[in-house]
Amino acid sequence: MVLSDDISRFVRAAGPGHTEVQARMAAFAREHDFPNIGPESGAVLRLLARLTDAGTVFEFGSGFGYSASWFLRGGADRVVLTEFDADELDRGRAFMREAGLADRCEFEDGDAMATVERYDGPFDVVLVDHQKERYADAFRAVREKLAPGGVVVADNVMRGPIDFDALLRALEGDAAAPDADDDRTRGIAAYLDTVREDDAFETAVLPVGSGLAVSTKTD
Ligand SMILES: C[S@@+](CC[C@H](N)C(=O)[O-])C[C@H]1O[C@@H](n2cnc3c(N)ncnc32)[C@H](O)[C@@H]1O
């Protein structure tokens, strides 16, 4: 366990509750073991949308729209949802209709890496939450499309389908970590290297939910 249960409980208890539709989304995720971002990180997404006065948010990997629902709660004008599982995207359409939010959503079926090529931006916030080995490519695909002051937020940088200890060793300078066959952990390590080495961005890692890397464009 990376983040102490007590701290997670504290952050959740002190944070915002679910709307009625979000509660049903969360129940569906629990029932089907679907890895959505959770309410602690959802509160951060809402905050980022509010602080950037977000016009457009772009998501890499939307599932059935739980993370998008938090951006919309933060006042985002519109969210581009991408998902290559058509059933999940249909479920997202239904949830968003029930929440009265569908008119602020663009539902894009297919590979998010191809979808992003059809959008010029500017994006105020981008969520990276798809295949871990493609996180750095996603960042490179959007860095020029971000508005000044825009934010890229990546989930699962501390917890999820990754090896926390190997990632920590890599961050602390062990060139051998993580294992060559652990593509997902290597993907997160490469992502963190990419954003931290980019002079046009400032990155902070938040130990919230599964761990968020928040990178702000400074020029
Ligand atoms: C962790 S879940 C996303 C959860 C969502 N962001 C949330 O918090 O509610 C990752 C989703 O990304 C989708 N996905 C993975 N790679 C993708 C890609 N290249 N293009 C589109 N969707 C992708 C998966 O099908 C899965 O539903």
XYZ file of N, CA and C and ligand atoms in Angstrom:
684
model
N 0.855 -1.207 0.000
C 0.000 0.000 0.000
C 0.884 1.248 0.000
N 0.672 2.125 -0.953
C 1.491 3.321 -1.057
C 0.961 4.418 -0.143
N -0.323 4.677 -0.268
C -0.911 5.770 0.505
C -1.632 5.156 1.691
N -1.425 5.745 2.866
C -2.031 5.122 4.030
C -3.552 5.177 3.926
N -4.175 4.110 4.396
C -5.634 4.051 4.359
C -6.249 5.209 5.123
N -5.629 5.564 6.272
C -6.183 6.649 7.074
C -6.173 7.965 6.308
N -5.064 8.222 5.601
C -4.987 9.480 4.848
C -6.017 9.470 3.711
N -6.128 8.356 3.016
C -7.130 8.259 1.950
C -8.534 8.494 2.499
N -8.800 7.880 3.657
C -10.139 8.058 4.257
C -10.367 9.518 4.631
N -9.318 10.152 5.157
C -9.433 11.557 5.567
C -9.750 12.430 4.345
N -8.955 12.234 3.274
C -9.140 13.062 2.071
C -10.545 12.845 1.506
N -10.979 11.595 1.517
C -12.318 11.305 0.981
C -13.400 11.921 1.854
N -13.246 11.778 3.168
C -14.276 12.284 4.080
C -14.356 13.809 4.045
N -13.192 14.457 3.843
C -13.176 15.928 3.835
C -13.541 16.489 2.465
N -13.557 15.635 1.460
C -13.791 16.112 0.097
C -15.271 16.134 -0.257
N -15.560 16.523 -1.495
C -16.961 16.620 -1.923
C -17.589 15.237 -2.101
N -18.862 15.155 -1.834
C -19.599 13.916 -2.079
C -19.970 13.789 -3.546
N -20.550 12.664 -3.864
C -21.013 12.426 -5.230
C -22.364 13.093 -5.483
N -22.597 13.471 -6.723
C -23.964 13.773 -7.138
C -24.707 12.434 -7.231
N -25.996 12.523 -7.443
C -26.783 11.288 -7.506
C -26.309 10.403 -8.669
N -26.042 11.008 -9.820
C -25.592 10.201 -10.975
C -24.167 9.695 -10.754
N -23.296 10.523 -10.172
C -21.936 10.044 -9.884
C -21.959 8.863 -8.900
N -22.875 8.896 -7.949
C -22.970 7.782 -6.996
C -23.333 6.505 -7.733
N -24.196 6.622 -8.734
C -24.552 5.419 -9.504
C -23.377 4.967 -10.373
N -22.619 5.947 -10.910
C -21.410 5.581 -11.678
C -20.425 4.824 -10.785
N -20.219 5.354 -9.572
C -19.263 4.735 -8.649
C -19.733 3.331 -8.264
N -21.033 3.170 -8.067
C -21.563 1.850 -7.706
C -21.348 0.877 -8.871
N -21.556 1.362 -10.099
C -21.338 0.515 -11.266
C -19.864 0.098 -11.345
N -18.971 1.060 -11.095
C -17.530 0.770 -11.156
C -17.148 -0.289 -10.124
N -17.707 -0.139 -8.894
C -17.409 -1.120 -7.837
C -17.882 -2.510 -8.233
N -19.120 -2.542 -8.748
C -19.748 -3.819 -9.102
C -18.954 -4.529 -10.216
N -18.424 -3.747 -11.142
C -17.756 -4.337 -12.318
C -16.236 -4.213 -12.251
N -15.754 -3.807 -11.065
C -14.302 -3.699 -10.870
C -13.659 -2.823 -11.952
N -14.298 -1.698 -12.228
C -13.795 -0.779 -13.262
C -12.932 0.298 -12.585
N -11.739 0.540 -13.091
C -10.806 1.456 -12.409
C -11.043 2.924 -12.731
N -12.065 3.511 -12.142
C -12.211 4.957 -12.374
C -11.365 5.728 -11.352
N -11.327 7.027 -11.511
C -10.319 7.836 -10.812
C -10.631 8.032 -9.320
N -11.887 7.838 -8.958
C -12.273 7.951 -7.547
C -12.528 9.393 -7.128
N -13.273 9.567 -6.027
C -13.696 10.910 -5.621
C -12.571 11.818 -5.136
N -11.505 11.242 -4.535
C -10.401 12.118 -4.079
C -9.751 12.798 -5.276
N -9.435 12.016 -6.298
C -8.850 12.613 -7.501
C -9.898 13.406 -8.277
N -11.138 12.956 -8.216
C -12.213 13.705 -8.882
C -12.285 15.136 -8.371
N -12.098 15.290 -7.055
C -12.127 16.639 -6.479
C -10.995 17.490 -7.052
N -9.837 16.876 -7.327
C -8.712 17.617 -7.921
C -9.054 18.003 -9.366
N -9.685 17.106 -10.103
C -10.083 17.441 -11.484
C -11.058 18.616 -11.471
N -11.994 18.568 -10.555
C -12.949 19.677 -10.440
C -12.220 20.984 -10.151
N -11.248 20.915 -9.236
C -10.457 22.098 -8.879
C -9.684 22.633 -10.083
N -9.057 21.740 -10.842
C -8.267 22.183 -11.995
C -9.153 22.847 -13.046
N -10.334 22.291 -13.252
C -11.257 22.920 -14.215
C -11.641 24.313 -13.727
N -11.903 24.417 -12.435
C -12.316 25.712 -11.866
C -11.176 26.725 -11.943
N -9.950 26.293 -11.563
C -8.815 27.234 -11.511
C -8.393 27.711 -12.901
N -8.579 26.862 -13.911
C -8.191 27.256 -15.272
C -9.358 27.904 -16.011
N -10.512 27.999 -15.355
C -11.719 28.514 -16.024
C -11.882 27.769 -17.355
N -11.896 26.446 -17.258
C -11.723 25.588 -18.435
C -12.800 25.781 -19.499
N -12.312 25.995 -20.706
C -13.184 25.918 -21.874
C -13.265 24.462 -22.302
N -12.166 23.962 -22.885
C -12.162 22.575 -23.375
C -11.214 21.700 -22.559
N -11.724 20.545 -22.165
C -10.933 19.499 -21.513
C -10.856 18.318 -22.475
N -9.668 17.725 -22.605
C -9.502 16.524 -23.435
C -9.061 15.383 -22.538
N -9.736 14.234 -22.679
C -9.368 13.057 -21.883
C -8.827 11.939 -22.774
N -7.703 11.355 -22.369
C -7.218 10.100 -22.965
C -7.718 8.973 -22.067
N -8.755 8.271 -22.477
C -9.286 7.163 -21.682
C -10.358 7.650 -20.735
N -11.605 7.548 -21.188
C -12.720 8.125 -20.416
C -13.610 7.094 -19.757
N -13.471 5.813 -20.132
C -14.384 4.832 -19.566
C -15.820 5.264 -19.823
N -16.627 5.267 -18.758
C -18.032 5.675 -18.931
C -18.292 7.064 -18.346
N -17.240 7.877 -18.279
C -17.464 9.301 -18.051
C -17.358 9.802 -16.627
N -16.867 8.954 -15.704
C -16.805 9.395 -14.306
C -15.852 10.584 -14.144
N -14.627 10.466 -14.667
C -13.678 11.593 -14.540
C -14.225 12.833 -15.239
N -14.831 12.643 -16.411
C -15.404 13.786 -17.138
C -16.461 14.494 -16.298
N -17.219 13.708 -15.537
C -18.298 14.327 -14.745
C -17.721 15.298 -13.705
N -16.503 15.016 -13.215
C -15.871 15.931 -12.246
C -15.404 17.212 -12.932
N -14.834 17.097 -14.140
C -14.452 18.310 -14.867
C -15.684 19.184 -15.114
N -16.795 18.536 -15.450
C -18.013 19.306 -15.731
C -18.541 19.965 -14.457
N -18.414 19.267 -13.330
C -18.795 19.894 -12.048
C -17.944 21.114 -11.751
N -16.707 21.126 -12.279
C -15.820 22.271 -12.083
C -16.073 23.392 -13.079
N -17.108 23.255 -13.884
C -17.499 24.352 -14.759
C -16.938 24.286 -16.166
N -16.245 23.202 -16.522
C -15.708 23.105 -17.891
C -16.849 23.272 -18.896
N -16.558 24.061 -19.945
C -17.601 24.251 -20.967
C -17.878 22.954 -21.707
N -16.790 22.246 -22.070
C -16.993 20.977 -22.771
C -15.849 20.024 -22.478
N -16.158 18.734 -22.540
C -15.155 17.684 -22.349
C -15.194 16.767 -23.562
N -14.004 16.495 -24.122
C -13.887 15.498 -25.187
C -13.555 14.170 -24.518
N -14.481 13.219 -24.599
C -14.278 11.896 -24.007
C -13.810 10.943 -25.095
N -12.722 10.215 -24.841
C -12.227 9.240 -25.819
C -12.240 7.856 -25.191
N -12.637 6.863 -25.991
C -12.733 5.505 -25.441
C -12.797 4.531 -26.606
N -11.953 3.474 -26.551
C -12.038 2.500 -27.639
C -12.924 1.304 -27.321
N -13.533 1.291 -26.152
C -14.547 0.282 -25.843
C -15.911 0.954 -26.036
N -16.563 0.594 -27.148
C -17.808 1.289 -27.530
C -18.902 1.120 -26.469
N -18.914 -0.017 -25.774
C -19.939 -0.229 -24.741
C -19.753 0.754 -23.584
N -18.478 0.968 -23.187
C -18.232 1.933 -22.109
C -18.682 3.334 -22.531
N -18.365 3.678 -23.776
C -18.724 5.023 -24.240
C -20.249 5.188 -24.289
N -20.946 4.149 -24.710
C -22.423 4.210 -24.713
C -22.961 4.384 -23.301
N -22.338 3.679 -22.375
C -22.754 3.819 -20.971
C -22.518 5.265 -20.522
N -21.402 5.826 -20.940
C -21.093 7.219 -20.615
C -22.146 8.166 -21.184
N -22.544 7.928 -22.418
C -23.595 8.775 -23.024
C -24.860 8.724 -22.159
N -25.220 7.516 -21.738
C -26.461 7.361 -20.955
C -26.334 8.084 -19.614
N -25.206 7.888 -18.911
C -25.021 8.560 -17.619
C -25.062 10.082 -17.795
N -24.390 10.576 -18.832
C -24.343 12.033 -19.019
C -25.726 12.592 -19.366
N -26.502 11.837 -20.139
C -27.885 12.275 -20.427
C -28.669 12.364 -19.121
N -28.517 11.331 -18.281
C -29.256 11.315 -17.005
C -28.839 12.489 -16.116
N -27.572 12.886 -16.214
C -27.069 13.993 -15.389
C -27.372 15.351 -16.015
N -27.927 15.353 -17.227
C -28.196 16.627 -17.917
C -26.930 17.296 -18.422
N -25.860 16.504 -18.661
C -24.559 17.066 -19.044
C -24.149 16.698 -20.469
N -24.976 15.932 -21.179
C -24.545 15.373 -22.469
C -24.237 16.459 -23.494
N -24.925 17.607 -23.390
C -24.683 18.652 -24.403
C -23.318 19.330 -24.218
N -22.628 19.041 -23.137
C -21.268 19.591 -22.935
C -20.193 18.527 -23.172
N -20.601 17.386 -23.751
C -19.672 16.277 -23.980
C -19.545 15.980 -25.466
N -18.315 15.651 -25.893
C -18.114 15.087 -27.216
C -17.592 13.679 -27.017
N -18.338 12.703 -27.513
C -17.998 11.299 -27.306
C -17.261 10.783 -28.527
N -16.006 10.417 -28.342
C -15.158 9.978 -29.460
C -14.804 8.505 -29.286
N -15.369 7.695 -30.173
C -15.132 6.253 -30.167
C -13.842 5.951 -30.930
N -12.929 5.193 -30.342
C -11.709 4.822 -31.061
C -10.467 5.139 -30.251
N -9.316 4.962 -30.886
C -8.032 5.172 -30.220
C -7.829 6.664 -29.940
N -7.655 6.988 -28.666
C -7.487 8.394 -28.269
C -6.301 9.046 -28.966
N -5.262 8.245 -29.272
C -4.068 8.805 -29.901
C -4.363 9.255 -31.332
N -5.328 8.618 -31.954
C -5.761 9.059 -33.288
C -6.753 10.213 -33.162
N -7.634 10.116 -32.190
C -8.649 11.169 -32.008
C -8.004 12.525 -31.765
N -6.956 12.544 -30.942
C -6.364 13.835 -30.566
C -5.814 14.575 -31.794
N -5.448 13.821 -32.824
C -4.916 14.455 -34.033
C -5.981 15.299 -34.745
N -7.239 14.997 -34.476
C -8.329 15.744 -35.135
C -8.728 17.009 -34.375
N -8.082 17.241 -33.246
C -8.402 18.436 -32.444
C -7.202 19.386 -32.438
N -7.472 20.658 -32.687
C -6.398 21.650 -32.684
C -6.155 22.235 -31.295
N -7.075 22.078 -30.394
C -6.999 22.796 -29.124
C -7.613 24.178 -29.319
N -7.383 25.142 -28.438
C -6.582 24.948 -27.243
C -7.330 24.159 -26.171
N -6.561 23.345 -25.443
C -7.100 22.613 -24.302
C -6.663 23.334 -23.024
N -7.570 23.452 -22.092
C -7.220 24.044 -20.800
C -6.745 22.977 -19.820
N -7.355 21.817 -19.902
C -6.921 20.686 -19.070
C -6.951 19.426 -19.935
N -5.951 18.572 -19.735
C -5.900 17.261 -20.399
C -5.720 16.207 -19.320
N -6.522 15.147 -19.380
C -6.348 14.003 -18.480
C -5.724 12.854 -19.267
N -4.641 12.316 -18.719
C -3.976 11.158 -19.328
C -4.278 9.950 -18.437
N -5.100 9.036 -18.930
C -5.566 7.922 -18.086
C -5.873 6.702 -18.955
N -5.012 6.483 -19.984
C -5.266 5.337 -20.869
C -4.127 4.324 -20.688
N -3.528 3.832 -21.786
C -2.466 2.826 -21.653
C -1.196 3.478 -21.101
N -0.678 2.905 -20.022
C 0.440 3.545 -19.318
C 1.672 3.698 -20.229
N 1.865 2.747 -21.138
C 3.052 2.810 -22.005
C 2.926 3.885 -23.087
N 1.728 4.525 -23.160
C 1.549 5.577 -24.159
C 1.383 6.960 -23.537
N 1.600 7.064 -22.230
C 1.420 8.356 -21.553
C 2.337 9.435 -22.146
N 3.615 9.116 -22.343
C 4.545 10.147 -22.832
C 4.159 10.585 -24.241
N 3.701 9.648 -25.059
C 3.242 10.019 -26.414
C 2.028 10.945 -26.330
N 1.152 10.663 -25.381
C -0.031 11.516 -25.221
C 0.387 12.941 -24.850
N 1.355 13.027 -23.946
C 1.841 14.364 -23.557
C 2.411 15.105 -24.771
N 3.245 14.392 -25.556
C 3.846 15.043 -26.729
C 2.762 15.465 -27.727
N 1.684 14.696 -27.793
C 0.606 15.008 -28.749
C -0.165 16.266 -28.363
N -0.183 16.608 -27.080
C -0.998 17.758 -26.649
C -0.183 18.981 -26.219
N 1.116 18.843 -26.073
C 1.864 19.947 -25.426
C 1.733 21.264 -26.186
N 1.673 21.184 -27.534
C 1.519 22.413 -28.329
C 0.065 22.869 -28.396
N -0.836 22.022 -27.999
C -2.263 22.338 -28.107
C -2.834 22.875 -26.801
N -1.970 22.929 -25.785
C -2.435 23.439 -24.488
C -2.473 24.957 -24.503
N -3.479 25.519 -23.888
C -3.534 26.966 -23.694
C -2.421 27.374 -22.726
N -1.955 28.630 -22.797
C -1.002 29.096 -21.776
C -1.638 28.909 -20.392
N -0.874 28.382 -19.459
C -1.441 28.102 -18.135
C -2.247 26.819 -18.073
N -2.304 26.126 -19.221
C -3.051 24.862 -19.256
C -2.351 23.780 -18.447
N -3.095 22.732 -18.148
C -2.617 21.695 -17.233
C -2.798 20.314 -17.861
N -1.760 19.480 -17.721
C -1.888 18.055 -18.058
C -1.842 17.276 -16.755
N -2.845 16.455 -16.523
C -2.877 15.663 -15.297
C -2.904 14.185 -15.671
N -1.970 13.421 -15.074
C -1.857 11.991 -15.374
C -2.170 11.186 -14.130
N -3.000 10.149 -14.297
C -3.390 9.300 -13.155
C -2.477 8.072 -13.077
N -2.503 7.414 -11.918
C -1.785 6.141 -11.686
C -0.268 6.291 -11.670
N 0.230 7.463 -11.260
C 1.695 7.573 -11.226
C 2.277 6.954 -9.950
N 1.417 6.601 -8.981
C 1.932 5.968 -7.762
C 1.291 4.617 -7.478
N 0.108 4.412 -8.022
C -0.622 3.182 -7.691
C -1.416 2.743 -8.915
N -1.681 1.454 -9.011
C -2.412 0.912 -10.168
C -1.616 -0.242 -10.732
N -1.643 -0.391 -12.049
C -0.968 -1.564 -12.634
C 0.527 -1.330 -12.791
N 1.157 -0.823 -11.735
C 2.576 -0.449 -11.802
C 3.305 -0.938 -10.557
N 4.623 -0.978 -10.652
C 5.473 -1.423 -9.551
C 6.018 -0.173 -8.852
N 5.393 0.168 -7.725
C 5.748 1.394 -7.010
C 7.234 1.416 -6.624
N 7.727 0.312 -6.090
C 9.113 0.303 -5.605
C 10.105 0.492 -6.751
N 9.822 -0.140 -7.886
C 10.713 0.008 -9.042
C 10.686 1.444 -9.553
N 9.502 2.033 -9.526
C 9.360 3.420 -9.985
C 10.132 4.366 -9.062
N 10.008 4.122 -7.773
C 10.739 4.955 -6.806
C 12.245 4.830 -7.020
N 12.697 3.593 -7.227
C 14.148 3.394 -7.446
C 14.596 4.147 -8.702
N 13.755 4.117 -9.746
C 14.116 4.823 -10.991
C 14.195 6.320 -10.733
N 13.235 6.855 -9.976
C 13.233 8.300 -9.695
C 14.442 8.689 -8.854
N 14.882 7.745 -8.026
C 16.044 8.035 -7.176
C 17.368 7.751 -7.870
N 17.293 7.394 -9.167
C 18.524 7.324 -9.942
C 19.035 5.945 -10.260
N 18.270 4.892 -9.940
C 18.701 3.539 -10.286
C 18.340 3.287 -11.745
N 19.340 3.318 -12.610
C 19.097 3.213 -14.049
C 18.527 1.856 -14.429
N 18.729 0.834 -13.580
C 18.272 -0.512 -13.926
C 16.777 -0.715 -13.676
N 16.149 0.157 -12.900
C 14.733 -0.042 -12.564
C 13.880 0.801 -13.510
N 12.673 0.388 -13.883
C 12.059 -0.908 -13.611
C 12.475 -1.971 -14.626
N 11.973 -3.211 -14.414
C 12.321 -4.323 -15.304
C 11.954 -4.017 -16.747
N 12.789 -4.531 -17.637
C 12.567 -4.280 -19.063
C 11.217 -4.809 -19.543
N 10.696 -5.868 -18.895
C 9.434 -6.439 -19.386
C 8.202 -5.841 -18.700
N 8.405 -4.858 -17.832
C 7.262 -4.222 -17.176
C 6.933 -2.913 -17.917
N 6.210 -3.054 -19.032
C 5.970 -1.911 -19.921
C 5.202 -0.782 -19.235
N 4.289 -1.161 -18.339
C 3.447 -0.120 -17.738
C 4.243 0.738 -16.756
N 5.045 0.071 -15.917
C 5.874 0.862 -14.997
C 6.883 1.692 -15.773
N 7.461 1.097 -16.811
C 8.407 1.858 -17.636
C 7.702 3.048 -18.294
N 6.438 2.835 -18.664
C 5.669 3.924 -19.276
C 5.482 5.089 -18.331
N 5.162 4.785 -17.078
C 4.996 5.865 -16.089
C 6.349 6.547 -15.820
N 7.419 5.745 -15.719
C 8.756 6.327 -15.495
C 9.119 7.262 -16.653
N 8.839 6.828 -17.874
C 9.162 7.658 -19.048
C 8.304 8.925 -19.051
N 7.046 8.781 -18.632
C 6.167 9.961 -18.575
C 6.716 10.994 -17.591
N 7.063 10.522 -16.395
C 7.565 11.462 -15.374
C 8.862 12.117 -15.830
N 9.729 11.354 -16.472
C 10.963 11.949 -17.013
C 10.618 13.023 -18.045
N 9.678 12.708 -18.910
C 9.333 13.615 -20.017
C 8.796 14.942 -19.490
N 7.846 14.885 -18.578
C 7.248 16.144 -18.111
C 8.223 16.917 -17.214
N 9.018 16.187 -16.429
C 9.942 16.881 -15.511
C 11.092 17.538 -16.257
N 11.431 16.977 -17.421
C 12.551 17.545 -18.189
C 12.100 18.638 -19.149
N 10.810 18.858 -19.276
C 10.297 19.844 -20.238
C 10.310 21.229 -19.582
N 11.137 22.132 -20.140
C 11.302 23.454 -19.525
C 10.038 24.310 -19.589
N 9.121 23.959 -20.438
C 7.896 24.754 -20.560
C 6.824 24.326 -19.548
N 7.159 23.350 -18.700
C 6.169 22.834 -17.750
C 6.749 22.750 -16.343
N 5.872 22.947 -15.361
C 6.213 22.694 -13.954
C 5.323 21.557 -13.465
N 5.935 20.568 -12.841
C 5.192 19.361 -12.458
C 5.205 19.165 -10.946
N 4.036 18.845 -10.414
C 3.933 18.444 -9.006
C 3.201 17.108 -8.961
N 3.696 16.203 -8.129
C 3.012 14.914 -7.948
C 2.191 14.988 -6.667
N 0.925 14.661 -6.791
C 0.023 14.700 -5.638
C -0.295 13.268 -5.196
N -0.052 12.937 -3.920
C -0.355 11.578 -3.451
C -1.833 11.424 -3.118
N -2.647 11.640 -4.109
C -4.103 11.600 -3.957
C -4.618 10.455 -4.829
N -5.562 9.678 -4.311
C -6.096 8.567 -5.104
C -4.957 7.629 -5.500
N -4.805 7.408 -6.806
C -3.735 6.526 -7.296
C -2.462 7.290 -7.617
N -2.422 8.575 -7.237
C -1.250 9.414 -7.508
C -1.435 10.170 -8.808
N -1.413 11.506 -8.703
C -1.613 12.353 -9.875
C -0.343 13.142 -10.143
N 0.084 13.213 -11.416
C 1.150 14.142 -11.814
C 0.462 15.311 -12.511
N 0.653 16.504 -11.965
C -0.011 17.695 -12.496
C 1.062 18.600 -13.093
N 0.984 18.854 -14.387
C 2.013 19.625 -15.103
C 1.380 20.856 -15.722
N 1.882 22.023 -15.317
C 1.314 23.288 -15.781
C 2.211 23.903 -16.830
N 1.625 24.374 -17.911
C 2.393 25.019 -18.975
C 2.684 26.458 -18.556
N 3.979 26.801 -18.569
C 4.354 28.111 -18.005
C 4.664 29.147 -19.072
N 4.758 28.746 -20.340
C 5.012 29.793 -21.364
C 4.092 29.628 -22.554
C -8.538 3.824 -16.168
S -9.840 3.750 -17.314
C -10.394 5.416 -17.466
C -11.199 5.865 -16.342
C -11.753 7.251 -16.478
N -10.736 8.248 -16.808
C -12.399 7.625 -15.151
O -11.685 7.948 -14.220
O -13.621 7.551 -15.080
C -8.979 3.617 -18.821
C -9.909 3.542 -20.018
O -9.156 3.901 -21.151
C -9.549 3.101 -22.231
N -8.412 3.137 -23.167
C -7.175 2.612 -22.979
N -6.383 2.942 -24.003
C -7.123 3.679 -24.853
C -6.857 4.309 -26.087
N -5.647 4.243 -26.665
N -7.846 4.986 -26.697
C -9.083 5.050 -26.129
N -9.389 4.492 -24.955
C -8.420 3.809 -24.325
C -9.867 1.745 -21.624
O -10.769 1.029 -22.432
C -10.467 2.150 -20.286
O -11.866 2.241 -20.355
